PDB file of C-alpha atoms in Angstrom:
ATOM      1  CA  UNK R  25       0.000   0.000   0.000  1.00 44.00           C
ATOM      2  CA  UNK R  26       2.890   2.739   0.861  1.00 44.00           C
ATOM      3  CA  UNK R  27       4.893   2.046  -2.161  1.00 41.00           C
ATOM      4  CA  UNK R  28       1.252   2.347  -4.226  1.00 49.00           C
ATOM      5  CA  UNK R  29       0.991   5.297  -2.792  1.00 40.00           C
ATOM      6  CA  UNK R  30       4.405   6.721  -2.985  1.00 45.00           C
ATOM      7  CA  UNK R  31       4.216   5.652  -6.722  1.00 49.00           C
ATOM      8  CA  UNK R  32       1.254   7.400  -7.420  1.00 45.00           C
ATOM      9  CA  UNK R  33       2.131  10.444  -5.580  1.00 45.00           C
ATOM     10  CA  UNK R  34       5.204  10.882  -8.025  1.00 48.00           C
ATOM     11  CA  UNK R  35       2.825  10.486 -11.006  1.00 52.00           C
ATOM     12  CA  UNK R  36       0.728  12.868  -9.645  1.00 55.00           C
ATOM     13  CA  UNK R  37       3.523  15.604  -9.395  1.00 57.00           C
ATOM     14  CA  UNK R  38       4.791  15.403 -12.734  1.00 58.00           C
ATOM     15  CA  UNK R  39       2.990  17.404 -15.215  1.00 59.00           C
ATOM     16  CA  UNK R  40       1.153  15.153 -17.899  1.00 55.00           C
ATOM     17  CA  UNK R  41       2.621  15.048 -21.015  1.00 54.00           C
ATOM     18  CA  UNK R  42       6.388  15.553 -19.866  1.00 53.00           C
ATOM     19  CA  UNK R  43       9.215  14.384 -22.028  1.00 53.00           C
ATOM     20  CA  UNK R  44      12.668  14.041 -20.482  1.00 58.00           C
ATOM     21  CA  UNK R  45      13.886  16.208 -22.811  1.00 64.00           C
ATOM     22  CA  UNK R  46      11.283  18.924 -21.678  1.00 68.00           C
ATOM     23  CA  UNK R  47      12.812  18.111 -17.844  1.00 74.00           C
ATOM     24  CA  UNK R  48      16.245  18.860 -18.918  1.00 80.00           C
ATOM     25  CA  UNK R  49      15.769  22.196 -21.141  1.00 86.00           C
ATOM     26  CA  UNK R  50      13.505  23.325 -17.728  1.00 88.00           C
ATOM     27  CA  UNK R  51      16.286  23.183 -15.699  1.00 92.00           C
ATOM     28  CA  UNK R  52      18.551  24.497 -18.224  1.00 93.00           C
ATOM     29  CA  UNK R  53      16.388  27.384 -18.670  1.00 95.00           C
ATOM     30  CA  UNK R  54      15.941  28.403 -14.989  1.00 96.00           C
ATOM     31  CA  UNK R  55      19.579  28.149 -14.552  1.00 96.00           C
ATOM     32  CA  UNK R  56      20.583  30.813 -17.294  1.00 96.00           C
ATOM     33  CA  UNK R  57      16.925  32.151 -15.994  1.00 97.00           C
ATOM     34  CA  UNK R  58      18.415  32.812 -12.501  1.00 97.00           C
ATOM     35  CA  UNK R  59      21.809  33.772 -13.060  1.00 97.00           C
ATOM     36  CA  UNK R  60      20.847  36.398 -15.319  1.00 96.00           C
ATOM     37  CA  UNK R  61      18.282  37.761 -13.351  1.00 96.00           C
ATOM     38  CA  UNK R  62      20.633  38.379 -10.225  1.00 95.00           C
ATOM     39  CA  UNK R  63      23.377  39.305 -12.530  1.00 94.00           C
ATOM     40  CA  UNK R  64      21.531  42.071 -14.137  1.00 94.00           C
ATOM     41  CA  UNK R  65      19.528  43.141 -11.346  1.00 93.00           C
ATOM     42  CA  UNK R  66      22.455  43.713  -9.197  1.00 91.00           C
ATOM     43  CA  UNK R  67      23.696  46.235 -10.880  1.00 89.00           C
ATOM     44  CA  UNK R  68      19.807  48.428 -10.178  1.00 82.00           C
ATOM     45  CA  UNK R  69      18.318  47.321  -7.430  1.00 70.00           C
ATOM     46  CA  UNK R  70      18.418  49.299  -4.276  1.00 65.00           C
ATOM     47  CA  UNK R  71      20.988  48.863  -1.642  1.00 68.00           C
ATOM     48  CA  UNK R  72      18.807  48.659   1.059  1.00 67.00           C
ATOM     49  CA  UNK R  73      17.254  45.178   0.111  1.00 75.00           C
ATOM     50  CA  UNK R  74      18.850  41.970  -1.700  1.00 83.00           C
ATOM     51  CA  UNK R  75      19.459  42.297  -5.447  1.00 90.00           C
ATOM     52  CA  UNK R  76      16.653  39.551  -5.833  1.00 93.00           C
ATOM     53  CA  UNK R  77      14.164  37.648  -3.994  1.00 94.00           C
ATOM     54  CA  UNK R  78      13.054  34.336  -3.281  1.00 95.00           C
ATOM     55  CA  UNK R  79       9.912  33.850  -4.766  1.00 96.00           C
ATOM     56  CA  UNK R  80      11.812  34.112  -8.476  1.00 97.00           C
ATOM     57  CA  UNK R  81      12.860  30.483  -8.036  1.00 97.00           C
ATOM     58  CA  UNK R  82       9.358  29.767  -7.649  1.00 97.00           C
ATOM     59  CA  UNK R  83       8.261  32.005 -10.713  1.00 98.00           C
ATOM     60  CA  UNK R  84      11.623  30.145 -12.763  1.00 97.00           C
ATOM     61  CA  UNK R  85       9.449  26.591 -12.055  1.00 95.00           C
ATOM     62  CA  UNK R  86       7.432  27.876 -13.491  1.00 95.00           C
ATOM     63  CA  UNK R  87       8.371  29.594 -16.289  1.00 96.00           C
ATOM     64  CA  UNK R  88      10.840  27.427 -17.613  1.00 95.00           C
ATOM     65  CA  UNK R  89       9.127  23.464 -16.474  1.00 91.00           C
ATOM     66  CA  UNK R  90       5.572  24.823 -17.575  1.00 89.00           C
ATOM     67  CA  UNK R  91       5.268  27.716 -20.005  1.00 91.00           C
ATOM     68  CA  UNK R  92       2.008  26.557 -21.073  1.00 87.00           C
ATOM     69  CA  UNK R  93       0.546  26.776 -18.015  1.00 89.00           C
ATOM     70  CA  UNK R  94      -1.454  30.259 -17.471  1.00 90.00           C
ATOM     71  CA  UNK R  95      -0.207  30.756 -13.751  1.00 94.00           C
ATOM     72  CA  UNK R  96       3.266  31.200 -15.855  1.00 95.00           C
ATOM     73  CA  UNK R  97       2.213  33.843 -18.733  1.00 95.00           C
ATOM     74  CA  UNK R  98       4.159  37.059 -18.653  1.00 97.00           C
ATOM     75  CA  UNK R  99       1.397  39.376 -16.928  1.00 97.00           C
ATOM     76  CA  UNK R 100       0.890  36.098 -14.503  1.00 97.00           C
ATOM     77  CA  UNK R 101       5.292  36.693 -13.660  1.00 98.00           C
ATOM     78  CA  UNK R 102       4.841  40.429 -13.566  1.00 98.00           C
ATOM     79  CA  UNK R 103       1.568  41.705 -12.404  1.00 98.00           C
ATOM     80  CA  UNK R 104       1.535  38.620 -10.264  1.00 98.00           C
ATOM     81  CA  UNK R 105       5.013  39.209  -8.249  1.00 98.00           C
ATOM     82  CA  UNK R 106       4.832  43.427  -8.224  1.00 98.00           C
ATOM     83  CA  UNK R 107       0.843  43.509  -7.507  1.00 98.00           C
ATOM     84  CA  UNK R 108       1.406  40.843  -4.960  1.00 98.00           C
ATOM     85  CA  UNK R 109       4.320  43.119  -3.271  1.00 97.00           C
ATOM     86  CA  UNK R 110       2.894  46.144  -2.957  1.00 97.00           C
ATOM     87  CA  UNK R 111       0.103  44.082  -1.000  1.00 97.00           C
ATOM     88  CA  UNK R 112       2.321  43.469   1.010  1.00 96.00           C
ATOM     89  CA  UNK R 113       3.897  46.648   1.699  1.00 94.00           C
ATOM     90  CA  UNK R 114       0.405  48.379   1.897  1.00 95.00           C
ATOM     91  CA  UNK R 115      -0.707  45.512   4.936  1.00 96.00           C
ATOM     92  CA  UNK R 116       3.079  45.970   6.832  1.00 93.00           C
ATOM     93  CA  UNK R 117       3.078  49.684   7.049  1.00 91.00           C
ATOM     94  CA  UNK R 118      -0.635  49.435   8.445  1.00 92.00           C
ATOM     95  CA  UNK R 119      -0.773  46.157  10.306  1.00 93.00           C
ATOM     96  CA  UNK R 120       1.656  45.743  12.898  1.00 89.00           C
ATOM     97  CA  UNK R 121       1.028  42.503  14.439  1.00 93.00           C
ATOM     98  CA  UNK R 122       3.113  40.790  12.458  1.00 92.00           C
ATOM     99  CA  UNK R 123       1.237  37.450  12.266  1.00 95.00           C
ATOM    100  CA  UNK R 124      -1.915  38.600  10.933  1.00 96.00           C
ATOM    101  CA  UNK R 125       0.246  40.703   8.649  1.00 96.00           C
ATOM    102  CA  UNK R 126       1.489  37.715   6.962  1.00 96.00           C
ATOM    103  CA  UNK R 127      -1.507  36.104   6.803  1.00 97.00           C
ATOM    104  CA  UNK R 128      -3.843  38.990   5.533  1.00 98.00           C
ATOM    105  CA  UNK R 129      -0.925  39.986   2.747  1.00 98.00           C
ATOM    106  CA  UNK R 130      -1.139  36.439   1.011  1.00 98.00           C
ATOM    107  CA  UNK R 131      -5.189  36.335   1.154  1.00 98.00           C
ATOM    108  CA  UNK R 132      -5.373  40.266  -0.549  1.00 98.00           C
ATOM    109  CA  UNK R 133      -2.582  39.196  -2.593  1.00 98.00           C
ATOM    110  CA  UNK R 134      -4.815  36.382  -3.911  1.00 98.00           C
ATOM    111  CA  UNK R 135      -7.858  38.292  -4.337  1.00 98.00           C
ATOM    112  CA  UNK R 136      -5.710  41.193  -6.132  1.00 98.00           C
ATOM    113  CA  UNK R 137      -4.581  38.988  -8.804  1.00 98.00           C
ATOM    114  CA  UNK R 138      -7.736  36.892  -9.843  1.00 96.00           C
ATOM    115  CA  UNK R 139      -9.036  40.528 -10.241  1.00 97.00           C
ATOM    116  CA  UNK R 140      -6.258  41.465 -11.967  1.00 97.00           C
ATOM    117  CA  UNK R 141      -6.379  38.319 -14.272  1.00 95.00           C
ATOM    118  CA  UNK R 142      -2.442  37.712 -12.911  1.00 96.00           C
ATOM    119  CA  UNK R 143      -2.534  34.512 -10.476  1.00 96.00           C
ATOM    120  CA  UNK R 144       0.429  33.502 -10.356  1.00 97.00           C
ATOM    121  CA  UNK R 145       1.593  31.069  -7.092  1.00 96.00           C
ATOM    122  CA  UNK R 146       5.057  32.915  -6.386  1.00 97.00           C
ATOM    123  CA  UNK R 147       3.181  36.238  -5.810  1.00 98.00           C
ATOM    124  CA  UNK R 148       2.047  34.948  -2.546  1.00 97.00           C
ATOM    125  CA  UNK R 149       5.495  34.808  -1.334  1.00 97.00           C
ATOM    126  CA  UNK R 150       6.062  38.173  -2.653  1.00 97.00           C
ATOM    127  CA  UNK R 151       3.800  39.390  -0.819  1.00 97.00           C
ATOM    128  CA  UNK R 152       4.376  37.730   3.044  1.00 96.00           C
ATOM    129  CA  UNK R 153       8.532  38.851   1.662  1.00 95.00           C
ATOM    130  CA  UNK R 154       7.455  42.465   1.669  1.00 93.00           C
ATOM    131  CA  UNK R 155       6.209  41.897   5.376  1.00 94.00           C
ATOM    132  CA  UNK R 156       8.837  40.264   6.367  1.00 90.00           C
ATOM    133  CA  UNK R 157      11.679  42.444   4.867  1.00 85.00           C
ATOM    134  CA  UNK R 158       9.447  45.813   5.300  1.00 73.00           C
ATOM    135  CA  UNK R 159       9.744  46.662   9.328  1.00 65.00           C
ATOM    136  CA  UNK R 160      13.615  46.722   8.814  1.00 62.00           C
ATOM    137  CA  UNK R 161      13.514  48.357   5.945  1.00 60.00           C
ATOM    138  CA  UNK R 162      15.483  52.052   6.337  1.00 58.00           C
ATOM    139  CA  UNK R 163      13.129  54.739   5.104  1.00 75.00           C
ATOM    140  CA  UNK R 164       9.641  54.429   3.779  1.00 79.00           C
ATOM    141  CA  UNK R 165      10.593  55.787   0.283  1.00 79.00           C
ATOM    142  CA  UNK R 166      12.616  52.508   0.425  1.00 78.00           C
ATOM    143  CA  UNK R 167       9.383  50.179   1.360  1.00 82.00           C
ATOM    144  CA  UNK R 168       7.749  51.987  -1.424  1.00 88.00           C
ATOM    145  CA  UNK R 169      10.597  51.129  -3.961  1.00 89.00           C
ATOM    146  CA  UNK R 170      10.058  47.188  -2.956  1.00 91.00           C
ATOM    147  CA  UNK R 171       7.526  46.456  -5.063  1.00 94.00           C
ATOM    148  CA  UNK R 172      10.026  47.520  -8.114  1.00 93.00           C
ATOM    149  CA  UNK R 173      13.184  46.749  -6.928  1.00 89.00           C
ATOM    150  CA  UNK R 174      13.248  44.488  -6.843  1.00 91.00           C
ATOM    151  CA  UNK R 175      10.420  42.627  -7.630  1.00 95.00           C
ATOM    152  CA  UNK R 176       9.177  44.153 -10.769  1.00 96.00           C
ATOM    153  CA  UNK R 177      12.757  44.341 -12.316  1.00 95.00           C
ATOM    154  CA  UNK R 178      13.362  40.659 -11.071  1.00 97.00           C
ATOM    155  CA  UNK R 179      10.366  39.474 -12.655  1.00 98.00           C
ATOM    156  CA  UNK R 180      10.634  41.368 -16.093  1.00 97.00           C
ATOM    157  CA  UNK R 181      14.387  40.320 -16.490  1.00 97.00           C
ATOM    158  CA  UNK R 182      13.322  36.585 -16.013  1.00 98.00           C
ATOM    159  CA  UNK R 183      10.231  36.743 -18.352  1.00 98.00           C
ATOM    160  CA  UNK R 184      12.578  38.005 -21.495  1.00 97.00           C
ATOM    161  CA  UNK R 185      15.034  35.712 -20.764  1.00 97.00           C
ATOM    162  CA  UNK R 186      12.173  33.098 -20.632  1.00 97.00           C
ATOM    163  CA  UNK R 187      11.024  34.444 -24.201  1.00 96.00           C
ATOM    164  CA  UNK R 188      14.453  34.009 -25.681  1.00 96.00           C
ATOM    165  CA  UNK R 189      15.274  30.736 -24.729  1.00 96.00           C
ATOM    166  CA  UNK R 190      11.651  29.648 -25.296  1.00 94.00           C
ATOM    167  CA  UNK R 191      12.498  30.713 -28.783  1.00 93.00           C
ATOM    168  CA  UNK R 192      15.844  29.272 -29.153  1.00 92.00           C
ATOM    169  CA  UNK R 193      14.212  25.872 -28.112  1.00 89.00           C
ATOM    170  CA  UNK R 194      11.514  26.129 -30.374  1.00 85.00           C
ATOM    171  CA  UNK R 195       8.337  26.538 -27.677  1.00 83.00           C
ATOM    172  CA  UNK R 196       5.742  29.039 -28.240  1.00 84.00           C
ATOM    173  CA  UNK R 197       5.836  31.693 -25.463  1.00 92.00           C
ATOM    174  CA  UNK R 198       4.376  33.658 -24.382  1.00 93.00           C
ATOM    175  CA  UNK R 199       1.896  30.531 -24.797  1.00 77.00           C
ATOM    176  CA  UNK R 200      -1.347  30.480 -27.479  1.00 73.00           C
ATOM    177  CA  UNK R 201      -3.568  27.374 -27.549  1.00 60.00           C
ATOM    178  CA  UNK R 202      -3.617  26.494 -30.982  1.00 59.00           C
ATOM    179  CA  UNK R 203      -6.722  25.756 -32.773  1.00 56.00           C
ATOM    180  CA  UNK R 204      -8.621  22.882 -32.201  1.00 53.00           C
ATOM    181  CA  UNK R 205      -9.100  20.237 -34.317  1.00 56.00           C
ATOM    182  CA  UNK R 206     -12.496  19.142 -36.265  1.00 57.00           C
ATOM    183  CA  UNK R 207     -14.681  16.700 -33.324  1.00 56.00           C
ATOM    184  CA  UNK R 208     -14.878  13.648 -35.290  1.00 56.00           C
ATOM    185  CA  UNK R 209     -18.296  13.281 -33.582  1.00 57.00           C
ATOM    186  CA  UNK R 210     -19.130  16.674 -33.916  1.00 57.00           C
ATOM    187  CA  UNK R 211     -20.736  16.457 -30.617  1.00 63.00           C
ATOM    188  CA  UNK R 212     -17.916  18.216 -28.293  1.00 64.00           C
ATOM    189  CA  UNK R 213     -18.027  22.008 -28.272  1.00 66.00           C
ATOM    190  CA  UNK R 214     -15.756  24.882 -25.895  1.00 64.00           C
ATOM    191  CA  UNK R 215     -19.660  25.288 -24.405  1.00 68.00           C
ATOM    192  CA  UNK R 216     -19.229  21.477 -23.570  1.00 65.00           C
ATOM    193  CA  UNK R 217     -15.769  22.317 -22.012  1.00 62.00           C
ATOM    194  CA  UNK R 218     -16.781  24.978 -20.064  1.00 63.00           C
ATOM    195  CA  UNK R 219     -20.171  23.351 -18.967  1.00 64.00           C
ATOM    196  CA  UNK R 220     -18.422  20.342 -17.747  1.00 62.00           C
ATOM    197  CA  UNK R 221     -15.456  22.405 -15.619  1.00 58.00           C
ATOM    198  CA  UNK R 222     -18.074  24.504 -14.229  1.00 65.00           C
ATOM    199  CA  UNK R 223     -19.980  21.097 -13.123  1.00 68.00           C
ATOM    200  CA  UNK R 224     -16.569  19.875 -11.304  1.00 59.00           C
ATOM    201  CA  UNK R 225     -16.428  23.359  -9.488  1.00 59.00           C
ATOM    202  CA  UNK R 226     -12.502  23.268  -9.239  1.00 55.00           C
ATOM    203  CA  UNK R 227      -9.871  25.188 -10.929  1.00 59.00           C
ATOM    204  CA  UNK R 228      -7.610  23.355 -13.297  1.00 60.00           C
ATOM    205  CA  UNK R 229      -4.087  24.793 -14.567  1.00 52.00           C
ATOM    206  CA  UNK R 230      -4.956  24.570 -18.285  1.00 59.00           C
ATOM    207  CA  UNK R 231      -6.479  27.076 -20.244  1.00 59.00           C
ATOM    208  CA  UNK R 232     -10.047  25.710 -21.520  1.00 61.00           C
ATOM    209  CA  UNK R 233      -8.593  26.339 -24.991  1.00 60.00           C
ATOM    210  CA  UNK R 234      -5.980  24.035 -24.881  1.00 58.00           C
ATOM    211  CA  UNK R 235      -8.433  21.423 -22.849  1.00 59.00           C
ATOM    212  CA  UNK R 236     -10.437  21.329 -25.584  1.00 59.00           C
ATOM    213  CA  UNK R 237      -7.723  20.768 -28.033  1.00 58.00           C
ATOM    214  CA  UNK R 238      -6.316  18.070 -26.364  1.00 58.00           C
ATOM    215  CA  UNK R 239      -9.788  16.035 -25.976  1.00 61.00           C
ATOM    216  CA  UNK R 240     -10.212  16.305 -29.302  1.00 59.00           C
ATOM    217  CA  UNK R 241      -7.039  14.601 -30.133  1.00 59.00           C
ATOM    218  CA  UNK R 242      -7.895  11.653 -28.090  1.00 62.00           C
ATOM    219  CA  UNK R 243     -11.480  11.667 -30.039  1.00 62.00           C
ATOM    220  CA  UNK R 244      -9.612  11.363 -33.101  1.00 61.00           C
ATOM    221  CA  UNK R 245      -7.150   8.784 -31.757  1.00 62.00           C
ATOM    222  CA  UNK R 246      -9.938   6.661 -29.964  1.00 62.00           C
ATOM    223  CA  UNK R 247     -11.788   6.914 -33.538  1.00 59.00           C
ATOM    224  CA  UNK R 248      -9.093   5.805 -35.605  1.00 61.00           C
ATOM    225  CA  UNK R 249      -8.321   3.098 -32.564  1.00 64.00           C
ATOM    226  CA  UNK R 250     -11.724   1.435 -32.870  1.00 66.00           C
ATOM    227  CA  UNK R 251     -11.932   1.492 -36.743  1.00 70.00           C
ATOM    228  CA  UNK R 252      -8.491  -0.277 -37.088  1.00 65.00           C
ATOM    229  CA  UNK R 253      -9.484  -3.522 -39.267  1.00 52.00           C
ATOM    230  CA  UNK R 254      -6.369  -5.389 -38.795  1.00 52.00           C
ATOM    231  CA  UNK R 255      -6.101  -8.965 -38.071  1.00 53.00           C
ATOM    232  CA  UNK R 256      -4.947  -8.285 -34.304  1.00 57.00           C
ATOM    233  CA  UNK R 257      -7.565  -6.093 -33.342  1.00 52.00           C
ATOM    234  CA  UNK R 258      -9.832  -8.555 -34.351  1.00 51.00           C
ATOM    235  CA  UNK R 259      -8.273 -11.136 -32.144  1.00 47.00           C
TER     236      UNK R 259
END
């Protein structure tokens, strides 16, 4: 039962439809991703905080392991991470208890960005950073700048760095959902789609676009799979 579990626990954390190859040019890509971004921000970030901040790594998983994924679209990186940090400077210069501070930055930070159409996972860290880095921070001109630099710098640099060597590898990005095939039943329609995810009542990290595209496919595969006449399908 544990190893059943364990096994289908690591299925379960590996997006579907992963190639190794895809694994390898993800890490390669936050690597340069990374590098460049501290390199380059270094050199205009303000002194008084560090030249980048954590919740990039999060935003390079992102970025670089799933492009196609809307939570890791350029206004998701951006609007996500800077939106999400000036959240949090708003609640630390207002809320001093420094417990619900953290806790009511990440819930506006949420709400903020599904209005903004920018959810994006690594702005909730943004946003409980700001609080945590804010009530050292040296002036308030320099809690102000947080939200910027770093944050908004950081996350620019990485999303043209993710364009380029999306487009050196030969991935579309920022990503498109291309158009969907003919139903070979001509019974599933994006109403159909969007009927059925509004049934389930849960959010799903695909865009309803590319859902549809990809069932589809398998209607086209699973008609071409049961017309097959050959002597082994009959057996």
């Amino acid at each position: 039962m544990i190893l059943h579990l364990g096994a289908l626990a690591g299925r379960l954390s590996i997006p579907v439809g992963r190639a190794s190859r895809m694994e390898l040019l993800g890490a390669t890509g936050a690597l340069l991703g990374i590098t460049l971004t501290a390199l380059l921000s270094s050199l205009l970030a303000h002194s008084a905080f560090p030249f980048i901040v954590a919740p990039l790594g999060a935003s390079a998983v992102l970025l670089f392991a799933v492009p196609a994924s809307p939570l890791a679209q350029p206004w998701s990186i951006v609007g996500g991470n800077t939106l999400s940090a000036a959240v949090g400077v708003a609640v630390s210069l207002t809320v001093s208890n420094m417990a619900i501070a953290a806790g009511l930055s990440v819930a506006l930070a949420i709400v903020v960005m599904i209005m903004t159409r920018s959810l994006h996972p690594p702005g909730g860290a943004a946003a409980l950073t700001a609080v945590l880095v804010h009530p050292s921070a040296t002036s308030l001109s320099a809690a102000l700048l947080f939200p910027f630099l770093p944050v908004a710098l950081n996350s620019l640099i990485l999303v043209l760095v993710g364009v380029l060597f999306h487009k050196i590898s030969g991935h579309r990005y920022p990503h498109s959902a291309e158009a969907a095939p003919a139903s070979p039943s001509q019974r599933l329609a994006m109403e159909d789609i969007e009927a059925a995810l509004t049934t389930m009542g849960d959010a799903f990290d695909i865009d309803p676009a590319d859902l549809q595209h990809l069932l589809l496919l398998a209607e086209q595969h699973a008609l071409e799979r049961t017309t097959r006449t050959t002597p082994d399908n009959k057996a």
